[in-house]
XYZ file of N, CA and C in Angstrom:
369
model
N -66.809 19.855 19.325
C -66.249 18.418 20.105
C -66.850 18.736 21.359
N -66.957 17.538 22.043
C -67.170 17.801 23.324
C -65.425 17.397 24.044
N -65.949 18.182 25.394
C -64.305 17.909 26.267
C -63.834 16.256 26.212
N -64.893 15.589 26.344
C -64.767 14.001 26.399
C -64.240 13.644 25.696
N -64.312 13.996 24.050
C -64.134 13.262 22.711
C -62.695 13.750 22.616
N -62.719 15.200 22.887
C -61.289 15.590 22.877
C -60.182 15.120 23.831
N -60.604 14.640 24.899
C -59.886 14.247 25.762
C -59.348 12.291 25.338
N -60.377 12.026 24.837
C -60.303 10.243 24.484
C -59.503 10.874 23.557
N -59.277 11.709 21.888
C -58.062 11.575 21.382
C -56.683 11.772 22.206
N -56.713 12.870 22.999
C -55.638 13.105 23.559
C -55.125 11.460 23.787
N -55.807 11.104 24.874
C -55.535 9.803 25.432
C -54.661 8.722 24.189
N -55.531 8.710 23.433
C -55.234 7.791 22.254
C -54.099 8.077 21.532
N -53.729 9.734 21.323
C -52.766 10.156 20.316
C -51.449 9.600 21.726
N -51.401 10.147 23.043
C -50.324 9.683 23.692
C -50.109 7.994 23.709
N -51.103 7.004 23.812
C -51.045 5.767 23.827
C -50.475 5.125 22.320
N -50.571 5.672 21.403
C -50.141 5.589 19.916
C -48.553 5.995 20.249
N -48.128 7.010 20.992
C -46.776 7.464 20.844
C -46.019 6.837 21.919
N -47.006 6.156 22.730
C -46.336 4.636 23.578
C -45.734 3.799 22.722
N -46.816 3.332 21.956
C -46.467 1.871 20.891
C -45.255 2.460 20.000
N -45.194 3.508 19.514
C -44.030 4.045 18.350
C -42.629 3.762 19.226
N -42.987 4.289 20.729
C -41.593 4.395 21.292
C -41.227 2.532 21.935
N -41.880 2.316 22.108
C -41.959 0.403 22.532
C -41.310 -0.128 20.836
N -42.048 0.300 20.241
C -41.706 -0.346 18.796
C -40.326 0.085 18.512
N -39.724 1.185 18.516
C -38.399 1.971 18.399
C -37.393 0.989 19.368
N -38.201 0.629 20.356
C -37.124 0.283 21.341
C -36.814 -1.422 20.891
N -37.409 -2.364 20.119
C -36.912 -3.314 19.990
C -35.536 -3.131 18.976
N -34.725 -3.948 19.649
C -33.462 -3.957 18.575
C -34.006 -4.729 17.122
N -33.342 -4.290 16.132
C -33.318 -5.244 14.803
C -35.030 -6.023 14.801
N -35.702 -4.530 14.347
C -36.854 -5.448 13.880
C -37.380 -5.836 13.004
N -36.967 -7.036 12.275
C -37.052 -7.454 10.937
C -38.075 -8.676 10.990
N -38.403 -8.940 9.642
C -39.260 -10.308 9.483
C -38.213 -11.083 9.056
N -38.740 -12.121 8.373
C -37.773 -12.826 7.805
C -38.981 -13.217 6.061
N -38.989 -11.721 5.774
C -39.747 -11.919 4.456
C -38.294 -11.334 3.725
N -38.127 -11.609 2.326
C -37.349 -11.089 1.511
C -36.805 -9.780 1.933
N -35.618 -9.667 1.331
C -34.942 -8.365 1.696
C -35.816 -7.013 1.284
N -36.486 -7.274 -0.189
C -37.045 -6.021 -0.588
C -38.403 -5.917 -0.043
N -38.941 -7.062 0.399
C -40.740 -7.043 1.009
C -40.258 -6.616 2.391
N -39.482 -7.079 3.113
C -39.363 -6.447 4.787
C -39.425 -4.943 4.889
N -38.095 -4.585 3.617
C -38.140 -3.074 3.470
C -39.429 -1.983 3.470
N -40.125 -2.562 2.272
C -41.480 -2.362 1.986
C -42.414 -2.007 2.944
N -42.441 -3.579 3.886
C -43.305 -3.292 4.956
C -42.974 -2.325 6.241
N -41.654 -2.543 6.284
C -40.955 -1.408 7.804
C -41.660 0.008 7.290
N -41.121 0.420 5.870
C -41.245 1.552 5.522
C -43.170 2.348 5.618
N -43.925 0.884 4.871
C -45.502 1.297 5.216
C -45.733 1.324 6.520
N -45.151 0.873 7.137
C -45.299 0.811 8.521
C -45.319 2.091 9.312
N -43.679 2.426 9.171
C -43.429 4.066 9.460
C -44.740 5.084 9.093
N -45.035 4.816 7.638
C -45.783 5.958 7.102
C -47.288 6.139 8.114
N -47.695 4.945 7.900
C -48.833 4.302 8.734
C -49.232 5.283 10.168
N -47.779 4.958 10.823
C -48.186 5.195 12.360
C -47.777 6.774 12.391
N -47.480 6.926 11.799
C -47.371 8.665 11.637
C -48.483 9.285 11.088
N -48.801 8.737 9.568
C -50.156 9.154 9.434
C -51.384 9.553 10.747
N -51.495 8.179 11.337
C -52.158 8.000 12.258
C -52.127 8.743 13.417
N -50.605 9.212 13.946
C -50.492 10.109 14.977
C -50.784 11.415 14.438
N -50.487 11.963 13.250
C -50.665 13.472 12.999
C -52.913 13.367 13.240
N -53.800 12.355 12.739
C -55.055 12.222 12.984
C -55.170 12.641 14.268
N -54.806 11.911 15.307
C -54.861 11.720 16.243
C -54.771 13.044 17.280
N -53.702 13.569 16.786
C -53.255 15.144 17.824
C -53.918 16.331 17.079
N -54.038 15.875 15.608
C -55.076 16.921 15.217
C -56.669 17.026 15.445
N -57.004 15.501 15.536
C -58.401 15.247 16.550
C -58.568 15.891 17.790
N -57.175 15.971 18.726
C -57.556 16.126 19.886
C -57.253 17.603 19.720
N -56.769 18.366 19.079
C -56.971 19.773 18.628
C -57.897 20.228 17.779
N -58.567 19.475 17.675
C -60.200 20.145 16.502
C -60.377 21.742 17.034
N -61.048 22.783 16.268
C -61.548 23.488 17.145
C -60.799 24.479 17.326
N -59.779 24.652 17.625
C -58.626 25.466 17.913
C -58.011 26.254 17.041
N -57.788 27.186 16.868
C -57.247 28.355 15.715
C -55.958 27.278 14.795
N -55.189 26.920 15.453
C -54.107 26.362 14.750
C -53.709 24.612 14.976
N -55.368 24.346 15.121
C -55.228 22.374 15.358
C -53.688 22.083 14.110
N -54.339 21.998 13.095
C -53.912 21.149 12.214
C -52.327 21.598 12.348
N -52.006 23.183 11.657
C -50.789 23.173 12.280
C -49.803 22.792 13.665
N -50.430 23.070 14.459
C -50.201 22.170 16.066
C -49.569 20.444 15.693
N -50.637 20.107 15.020
C -50.644 18.998 14.986
C -49.360 18.226 13.751
N -49.417 19.170 13.007
C -48.268 18.870 12.023
C -46.612 19.508 12.942
N -46.682 19.991 13.638
C -45.277 20.428 14.506
C -45.011 19.201 15.630
N -46.035 18.636 15.936
C -45.907 18.116 17.357
C -45.863 16.837 16.716
N -46.055 16.029 15.897
C -46.029 15.104 14.934
C -44.297 14.887 14.521
N -43.978 16.263 13.488
C -42.780 16.225 13.143
C -41.907 16.208 14.125
N -42.025 17.024 15.020
C -41.064 16.478 16.295
C -40.890 15.481 16.861
N -42.118 14.587 17.381
C -42.429 13.335 17.554
C -41.039 12.372 16.805
N -41.542 12.573 15.268
C -40.579 11.723 14.509
C -39.072 11.806 14.334
N -38.936 12.984 14.864
C -37.054 13.111 14.676
C -36.979 12.722 16.120
N -38.164 12.634 17.154
C -37.122 12.491 18.438
C -37.499 11.036 18.262
N -38.014 10.746 17.573
C -37.654 8.713 17.966
C -36.789 8.392 16.939
N -36.513 9.115 15.814
C -35.338 8.808 15.345
C -34.052 8.731 16.440
N -33.898 9.863 16.736
C -32.915 10.079 17.799
C -32.681 9.069 18.838
N -34.042 8.600 19.308
C -33.917 7.746 20.488
C -33.563 6.326 19.806
N -33.395 5.916 18.593
C -33.219 4.757 17.937
C -31.984 4.690 17.005
N -31.174 5.749 18.057
C -29.617 6.018 18.054
C -28.925 5.588 19.288
N -29.625 5.395 20.362
C -29.467 4.755 21.448
C -29.983 2.929 21.847
N -30.694 2.719 20.699
C -31.263 0.872 20.656
C -29.771 -0.065 19.701
N -29.675 -0.766 20.440
C -28.467 -1.356 19.736
C -29.368 -2.177 18.273
N -28.616 -2.486 17.596
C -29.412 -2.819 16.081
C -29.988 -1.410 15.540
N -30.378 -0.349 15.780
C -31.474 0.561 15.052
C -30.216 1.587 15.077
N -30.702 2.174 13.746
C -29.918 3.592 13.710
C -30.693 5.015 13.316
N -30.409 5.941 12.980
C -30.844 6.878 12.612
C -31.042 6.870 11.321
N -32.110 6.680 10.845
C -31.768 6.314 9.280
C -32.819 7.901 7.780
N -32.082 8.182 7.390
C -32.906 8.809 6.286
C -34.374 8.774 5.662
N -33.732 7.454 5.219
C -34.823 6.828 5.015
C -36.557 6.796 5.490
N -36.076 5.946 6.798
C -36.953 5.975 8.029
C -37.598 7.417 8.214
N -36.979 8.860 7.711
C -37.677 10.158 8.267
C -38.373 10.379 6.952
N -37.914 10.089 6.074
C -38.707 10.113 4.469
C -39.907 9.550 4.555
N -39.895 7.905 5.292
C -41.308 7.197 5.325
C -42.302 8.292 6.447
N -41.568 8.621 7.891
C -42.318 9.230 8.239
C -43.135 10.565 7.896
N -41.951 11.135 7.252
C -42.830 12.449 6.435
C -43.911 12.189 5.506
N -43.759 11.219 4.916
C -44.830 10.912 3.599
C -46.097 10.157 4.596
N -45.847 9.594 5.578
C -47.026 9.489 6.586
C -47.884 10.749 7.122
N -46.709 11.434 7.541
C -47.523 12.647 8.171
C -48.104 13.299 7.145
N -47.364 13.582 5.578
C -47.867 14.431 4.907
C -49.522 13.822 4.370
N -49.618 12.117 4.432
C -50.887 11.436 4.272
C -51.865 11.829 4.992
N -51.235 12.164 6.622
C -52.286 12.369 7.774
C -52.808 13.463 7.538
N -52.182 14.550 7.065
C -52.299 15.785 7.016
C -53.423 15.804 5.774
N -52.674 15.187 4.615
C -54.358 15.747 3.300
C -55.417 14.621 3.734
N -54.852 13.514 4.419
C -56.654 12.742 4.675
C -57.500 13.531 5.704
N -56.658 14.588 6.694
C -57.537 15.196 7.690
C -58.613 16.375 6.801
N -57.478 16.818 6.033
C -57.983 18.085 5.211
C -58.866 17.808 4.198
N -59.092 16.436 3.660
C -59.930 16.116 2.843
C -61.405 15.453 3.672
N -61.113 15.110 4.746
C -62.376 14.963 5.422
C -62.966 15.996 5.741
N -62.735 17.017 6.158
C -62.854 18.319 6.707
C -63.757 19.184 5.656
N -63.200 19.113 4.643
C -63.850 19.425 2.845
C -65.132 18.832 2.558
N -65.156 17.551 3.306
C -65.807 16.655 2.797
C -67.009 17.093 3.602
N -66.848 17.005 5.012
C -67.697 17.438 5.640
C -68.439 19.038 5.815
N -67.419 19.892 5.129
C -68.064 21.094 4.966
C -69.165 20.851 3.471
N -68.919 20.215 2.985
C -70.072 19.787 1.800
C -71.156 19.342 2.216
N -70.861 18.507 2.968
C -72.346 17.993 3.410
C -73.484 18.789 3.848
């Protein structure tokens, strides 16, 4: 991977973290959907945003010895900091269900990244 590509992934990861922080700053982020569907959409969004963050962090560290482990640790720490941040936003709270959705997304990103790497080795 070239230095420019790594830098691009790093910038994308930082911008993605800014987006997550911005969305976490919106008080009472709900849709007009029925409660079940609103809950499902929000938890799916949590999982997707952290799967993407993991992949961006992993790609920005690709080629280093502990890239996957570092990306995993970085994503987990950011997810925890995001939940703590929500404690200070009116209408938001630290949610165990959010942490479960974040964790599912991180594991999804970890799995997809590993599957992609294994597929690339087979080609």
